[in-house]
Coordinates of C-alpha atoms and ligand atoms in Angstrom, one line a residue:
X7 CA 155.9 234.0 113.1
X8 CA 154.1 235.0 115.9
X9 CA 151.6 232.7 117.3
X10 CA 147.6 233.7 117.0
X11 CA 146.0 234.7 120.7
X12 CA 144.3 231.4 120.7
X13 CA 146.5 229.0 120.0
X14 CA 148.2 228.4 123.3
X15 CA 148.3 230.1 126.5
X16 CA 151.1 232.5 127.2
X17 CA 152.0 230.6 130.5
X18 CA 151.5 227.2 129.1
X19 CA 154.1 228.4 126.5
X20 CA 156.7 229.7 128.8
X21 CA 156.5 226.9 131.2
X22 CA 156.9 224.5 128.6
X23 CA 160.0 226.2 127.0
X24 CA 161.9 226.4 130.6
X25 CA 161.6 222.8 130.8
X26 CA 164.5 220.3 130.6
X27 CA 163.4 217.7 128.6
X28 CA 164.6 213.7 128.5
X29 CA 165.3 212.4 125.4
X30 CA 162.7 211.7 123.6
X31 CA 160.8 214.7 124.1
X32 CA 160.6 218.6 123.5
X33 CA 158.4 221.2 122.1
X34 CA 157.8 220.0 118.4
X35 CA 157.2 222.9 115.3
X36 CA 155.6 221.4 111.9
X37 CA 155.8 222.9 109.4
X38 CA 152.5 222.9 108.2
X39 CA 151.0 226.7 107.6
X40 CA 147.0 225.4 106.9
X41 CA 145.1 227.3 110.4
X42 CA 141.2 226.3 109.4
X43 CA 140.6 227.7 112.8
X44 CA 141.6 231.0 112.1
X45 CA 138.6 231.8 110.0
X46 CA 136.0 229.1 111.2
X47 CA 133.7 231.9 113.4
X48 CA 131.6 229.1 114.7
X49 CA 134.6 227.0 116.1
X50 CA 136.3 230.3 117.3
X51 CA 133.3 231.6 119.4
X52 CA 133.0 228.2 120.8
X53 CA 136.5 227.8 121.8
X54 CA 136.8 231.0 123.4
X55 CA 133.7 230.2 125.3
X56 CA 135.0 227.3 126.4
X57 CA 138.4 228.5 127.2
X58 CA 138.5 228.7 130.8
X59 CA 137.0 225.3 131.1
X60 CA 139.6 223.7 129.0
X61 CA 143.1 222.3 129.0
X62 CA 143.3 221.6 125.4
X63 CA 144.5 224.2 123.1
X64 CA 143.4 225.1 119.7
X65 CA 144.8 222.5 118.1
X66 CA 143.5 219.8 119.8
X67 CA 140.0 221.4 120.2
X68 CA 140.2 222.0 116.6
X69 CA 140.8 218.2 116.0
X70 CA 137.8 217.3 118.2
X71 CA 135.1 219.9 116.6
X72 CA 136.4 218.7 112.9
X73 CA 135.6 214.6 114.5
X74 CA 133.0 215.7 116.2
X75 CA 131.0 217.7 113.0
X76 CA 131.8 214.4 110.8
X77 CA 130.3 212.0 113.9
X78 CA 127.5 214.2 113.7
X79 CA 126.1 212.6 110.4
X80 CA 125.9 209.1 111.9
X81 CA 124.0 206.9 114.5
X82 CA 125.6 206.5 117.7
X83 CA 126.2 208.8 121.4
X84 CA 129.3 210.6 122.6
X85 CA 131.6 209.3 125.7
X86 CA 134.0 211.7 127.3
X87 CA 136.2 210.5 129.9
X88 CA 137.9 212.8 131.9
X89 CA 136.1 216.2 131.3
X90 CA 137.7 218.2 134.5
X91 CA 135.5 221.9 133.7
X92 CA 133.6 220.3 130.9
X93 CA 135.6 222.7 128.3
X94 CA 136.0 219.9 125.3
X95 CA 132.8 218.0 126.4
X96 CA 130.8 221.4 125.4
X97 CA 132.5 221.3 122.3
X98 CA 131.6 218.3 121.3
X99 CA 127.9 217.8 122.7
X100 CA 127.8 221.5 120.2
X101 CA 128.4 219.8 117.1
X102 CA 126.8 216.7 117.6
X103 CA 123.1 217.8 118.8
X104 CA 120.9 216.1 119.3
X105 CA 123.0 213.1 119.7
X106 CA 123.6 212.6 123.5
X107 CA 127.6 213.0 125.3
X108 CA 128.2 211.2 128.3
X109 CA 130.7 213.3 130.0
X110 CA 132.2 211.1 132.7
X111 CA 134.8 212.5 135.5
X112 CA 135.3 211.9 139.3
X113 CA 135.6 215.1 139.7
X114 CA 137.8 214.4 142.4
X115 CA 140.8 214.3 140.5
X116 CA 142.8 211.5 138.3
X117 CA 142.6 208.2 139.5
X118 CA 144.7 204.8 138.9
X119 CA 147.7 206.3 138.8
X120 CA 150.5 203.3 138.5
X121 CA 153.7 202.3 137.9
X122 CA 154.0 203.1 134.2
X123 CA 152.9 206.8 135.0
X124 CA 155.6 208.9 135.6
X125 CA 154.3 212.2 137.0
X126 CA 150.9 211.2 138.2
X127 CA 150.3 210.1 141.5
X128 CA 146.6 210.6 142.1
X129 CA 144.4 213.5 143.3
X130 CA 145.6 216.0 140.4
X131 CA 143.2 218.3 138.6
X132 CA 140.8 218.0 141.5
X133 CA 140.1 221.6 140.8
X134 CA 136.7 221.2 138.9
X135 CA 133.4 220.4 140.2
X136 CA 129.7 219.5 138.6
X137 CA 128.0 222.2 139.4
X138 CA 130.7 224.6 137.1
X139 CA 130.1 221.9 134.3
X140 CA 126.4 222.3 134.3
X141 CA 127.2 226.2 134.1
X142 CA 129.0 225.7 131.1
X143 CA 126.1 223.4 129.2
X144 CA 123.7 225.9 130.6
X145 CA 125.6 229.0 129.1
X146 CA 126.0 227.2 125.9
X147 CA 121.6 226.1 125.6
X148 CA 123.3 222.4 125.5
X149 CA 120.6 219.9 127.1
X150 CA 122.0 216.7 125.4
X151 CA 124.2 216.0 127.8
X152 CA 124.4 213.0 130.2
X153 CA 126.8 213.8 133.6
X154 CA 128.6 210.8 135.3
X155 CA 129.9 211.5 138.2
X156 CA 132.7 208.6 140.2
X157 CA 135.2 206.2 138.6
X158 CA 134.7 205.2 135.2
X159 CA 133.6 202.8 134.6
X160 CA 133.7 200.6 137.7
X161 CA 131.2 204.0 139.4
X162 CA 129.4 205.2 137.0
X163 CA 129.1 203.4 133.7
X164 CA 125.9 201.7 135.1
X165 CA 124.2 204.9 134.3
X166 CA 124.3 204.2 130.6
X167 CA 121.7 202.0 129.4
X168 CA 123.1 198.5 128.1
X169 CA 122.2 198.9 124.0
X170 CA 123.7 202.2 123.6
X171 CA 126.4 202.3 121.0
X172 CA 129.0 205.1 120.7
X173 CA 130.5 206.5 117.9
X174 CA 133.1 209.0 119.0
X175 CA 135.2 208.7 122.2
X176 CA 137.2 211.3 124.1
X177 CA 139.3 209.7 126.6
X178 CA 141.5 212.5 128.7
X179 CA 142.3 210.8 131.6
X180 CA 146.0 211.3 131.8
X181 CA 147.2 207.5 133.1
X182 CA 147.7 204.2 131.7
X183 CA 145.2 202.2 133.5
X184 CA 141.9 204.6 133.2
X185 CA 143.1 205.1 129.5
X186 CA 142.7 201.1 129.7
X187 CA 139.9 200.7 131.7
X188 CA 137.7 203.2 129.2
X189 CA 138.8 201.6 126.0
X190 CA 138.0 198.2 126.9
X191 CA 134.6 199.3 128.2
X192 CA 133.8 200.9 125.4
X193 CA 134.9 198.6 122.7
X194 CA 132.6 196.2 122.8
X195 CA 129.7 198.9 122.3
X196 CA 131.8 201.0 119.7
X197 CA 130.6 201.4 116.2
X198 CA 132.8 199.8 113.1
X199 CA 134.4 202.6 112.0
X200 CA 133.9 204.5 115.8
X201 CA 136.6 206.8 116.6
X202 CA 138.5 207.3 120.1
X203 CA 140.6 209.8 120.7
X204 CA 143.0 210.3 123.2
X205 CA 143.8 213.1 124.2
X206 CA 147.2 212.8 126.0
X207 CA 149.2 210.3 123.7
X208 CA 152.2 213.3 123.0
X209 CA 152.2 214.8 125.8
X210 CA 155.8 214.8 128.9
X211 CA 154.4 213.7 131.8
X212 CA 151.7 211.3 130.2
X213 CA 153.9 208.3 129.3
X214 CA 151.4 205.7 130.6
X215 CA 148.8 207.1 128.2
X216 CA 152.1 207.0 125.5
X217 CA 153.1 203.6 126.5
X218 CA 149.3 202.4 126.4
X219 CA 148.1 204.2 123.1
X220 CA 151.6 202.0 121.6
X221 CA 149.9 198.9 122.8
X222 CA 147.0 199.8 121.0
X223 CA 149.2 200.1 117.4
X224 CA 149.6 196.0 117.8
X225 CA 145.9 195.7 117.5
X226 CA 144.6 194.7 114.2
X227 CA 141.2 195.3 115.1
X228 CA 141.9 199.2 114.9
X229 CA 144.1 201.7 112.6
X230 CA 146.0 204.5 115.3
X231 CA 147.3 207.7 114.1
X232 CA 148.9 209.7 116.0
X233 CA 148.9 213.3 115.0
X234 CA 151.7 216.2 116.1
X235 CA 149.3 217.8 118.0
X236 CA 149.4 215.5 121.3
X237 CA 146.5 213.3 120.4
X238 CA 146.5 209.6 119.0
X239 CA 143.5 208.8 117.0
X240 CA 142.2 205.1 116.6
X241 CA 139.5 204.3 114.2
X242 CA 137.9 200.1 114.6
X243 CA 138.0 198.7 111.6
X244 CA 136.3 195.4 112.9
Ligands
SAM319 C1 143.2 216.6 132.0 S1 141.7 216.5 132.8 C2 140.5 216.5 131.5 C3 140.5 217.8 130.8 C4 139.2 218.1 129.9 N1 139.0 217.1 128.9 C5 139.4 219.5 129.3 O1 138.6 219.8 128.4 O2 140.3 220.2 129.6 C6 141.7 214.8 133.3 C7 140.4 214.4 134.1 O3 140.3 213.0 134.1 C8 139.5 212.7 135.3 N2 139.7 211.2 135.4 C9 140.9 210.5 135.4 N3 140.7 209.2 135.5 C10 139.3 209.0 135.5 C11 138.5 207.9 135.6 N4 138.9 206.6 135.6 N5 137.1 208.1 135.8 C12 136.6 209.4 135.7 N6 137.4 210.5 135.6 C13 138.7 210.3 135.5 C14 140.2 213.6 136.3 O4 139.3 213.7 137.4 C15 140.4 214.9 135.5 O5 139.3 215.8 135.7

């Protein structure tokens, strides 16, 4: 079968196939033939609006419109950590209006990169700014929006006022200890029943996020899922 125009770029698709994988990994094909996403006009004019401001493909940005459209029927704000060109922010701060997203990024590039992260040094995807974020909200008549700019959350969590609760978390930040750093911040002032997701659990060249997200599963506070489309899901049950 022949994949839809959206579902993945063509040069995400051929560099991923020329790669020599360790064990452990490679390109993964469920079976599953259900594509929502092929016939949802409201998710599809979204995604392709956010397209160039994104890394995640349809699947994932399905996953998070889906989350984000159920979070949007309770209390509770948005975090997104690690939003590079503001792509999967947009989609979110979309479907939850009026609730407010915190979109959080150093737009300098990933931080914290360590010794259980294989591939990341530090510096990478420095190739975003604010001012191309803001563009985006503005395009897309989104106002409730909160922008933090430095290291989260040692720079710029201070920004968000000290009651505010959160009921759906992004976290995209590639590395073991920002993927840290963000969940234990935001524990404490998530919801029973809040969702995080991150983004990079099933994904070669993330295994600090992998090895973290794995922690996570030994934590009866929470249920994790981890889904065949990259992400790992946790839901706090307490
Ligand atoms: C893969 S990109 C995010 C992609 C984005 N969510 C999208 O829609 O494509 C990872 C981003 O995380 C940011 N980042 C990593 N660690 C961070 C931290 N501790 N605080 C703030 N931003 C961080 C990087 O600057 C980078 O822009």
């Amino acid at each position: 079968m022949e994949l839809a125009d959206h579902d993945i770029s063509a040069q995400d698709r051929d560099d991923r196939r020329r790669r020599n994988y360790p064990q452990g990994y490679g390109l993964t094909f469920p079976v599953a033939d259900y594509r929502p996403w092929d016939i949802d006009p409201e998710f599809l004019g979204l995604f392709a609006a956010v397209r160039a401001h994104t890394k995640l493909d349809v699947y994932r940005a399905y996953s998070l419109y889906m989350l984000g459209n159920q979070t949007a029927k309770t209390t509770g704000a948005v975090l997104e950590v690690g939003a590079w060109r503001g792509g999967s922010a947009a989609i979110l701060a979309s479907v939850v209006r009026p609730s407010t997203v915190y979109v959080a990024d150093t737009w300098q590039g990933v931080v914290k990169a360590g010794p259980r992260d294989d591939y990341y040094k530090g510096g990478e995807h420095a190739d975003a700014d604010i001012d191309t974020v803001k563009e985006l909200f503005s395009s897309l008549t989104l106002k409730n929006y909160r922008l933090l700019a430095g290291i989260f959350p040692e720079e710029s969590s201070k920004e968000i006022q000290p009651e505010e609760t959160f009921s759906l978390v992004h976290i995209d930040v590639d590395v073991y200890l920002s993927a840290k750093d963000a969940t234990e911040w935001v524990w404490p002032r998530l919801a029973t029943g809040g969702t995080i997701v991150y983004d990079d659990f099933g994904f070669y060249g993330c295994e600090g996020v992998t090895a973290y997200v794995h922690e996570l599963m030994n934590d009866q506070r929470m249920r994790v899922i981890t889904n065949l489309n990259g992400q790992a899901v946790a839901i706090k049950l307490r």
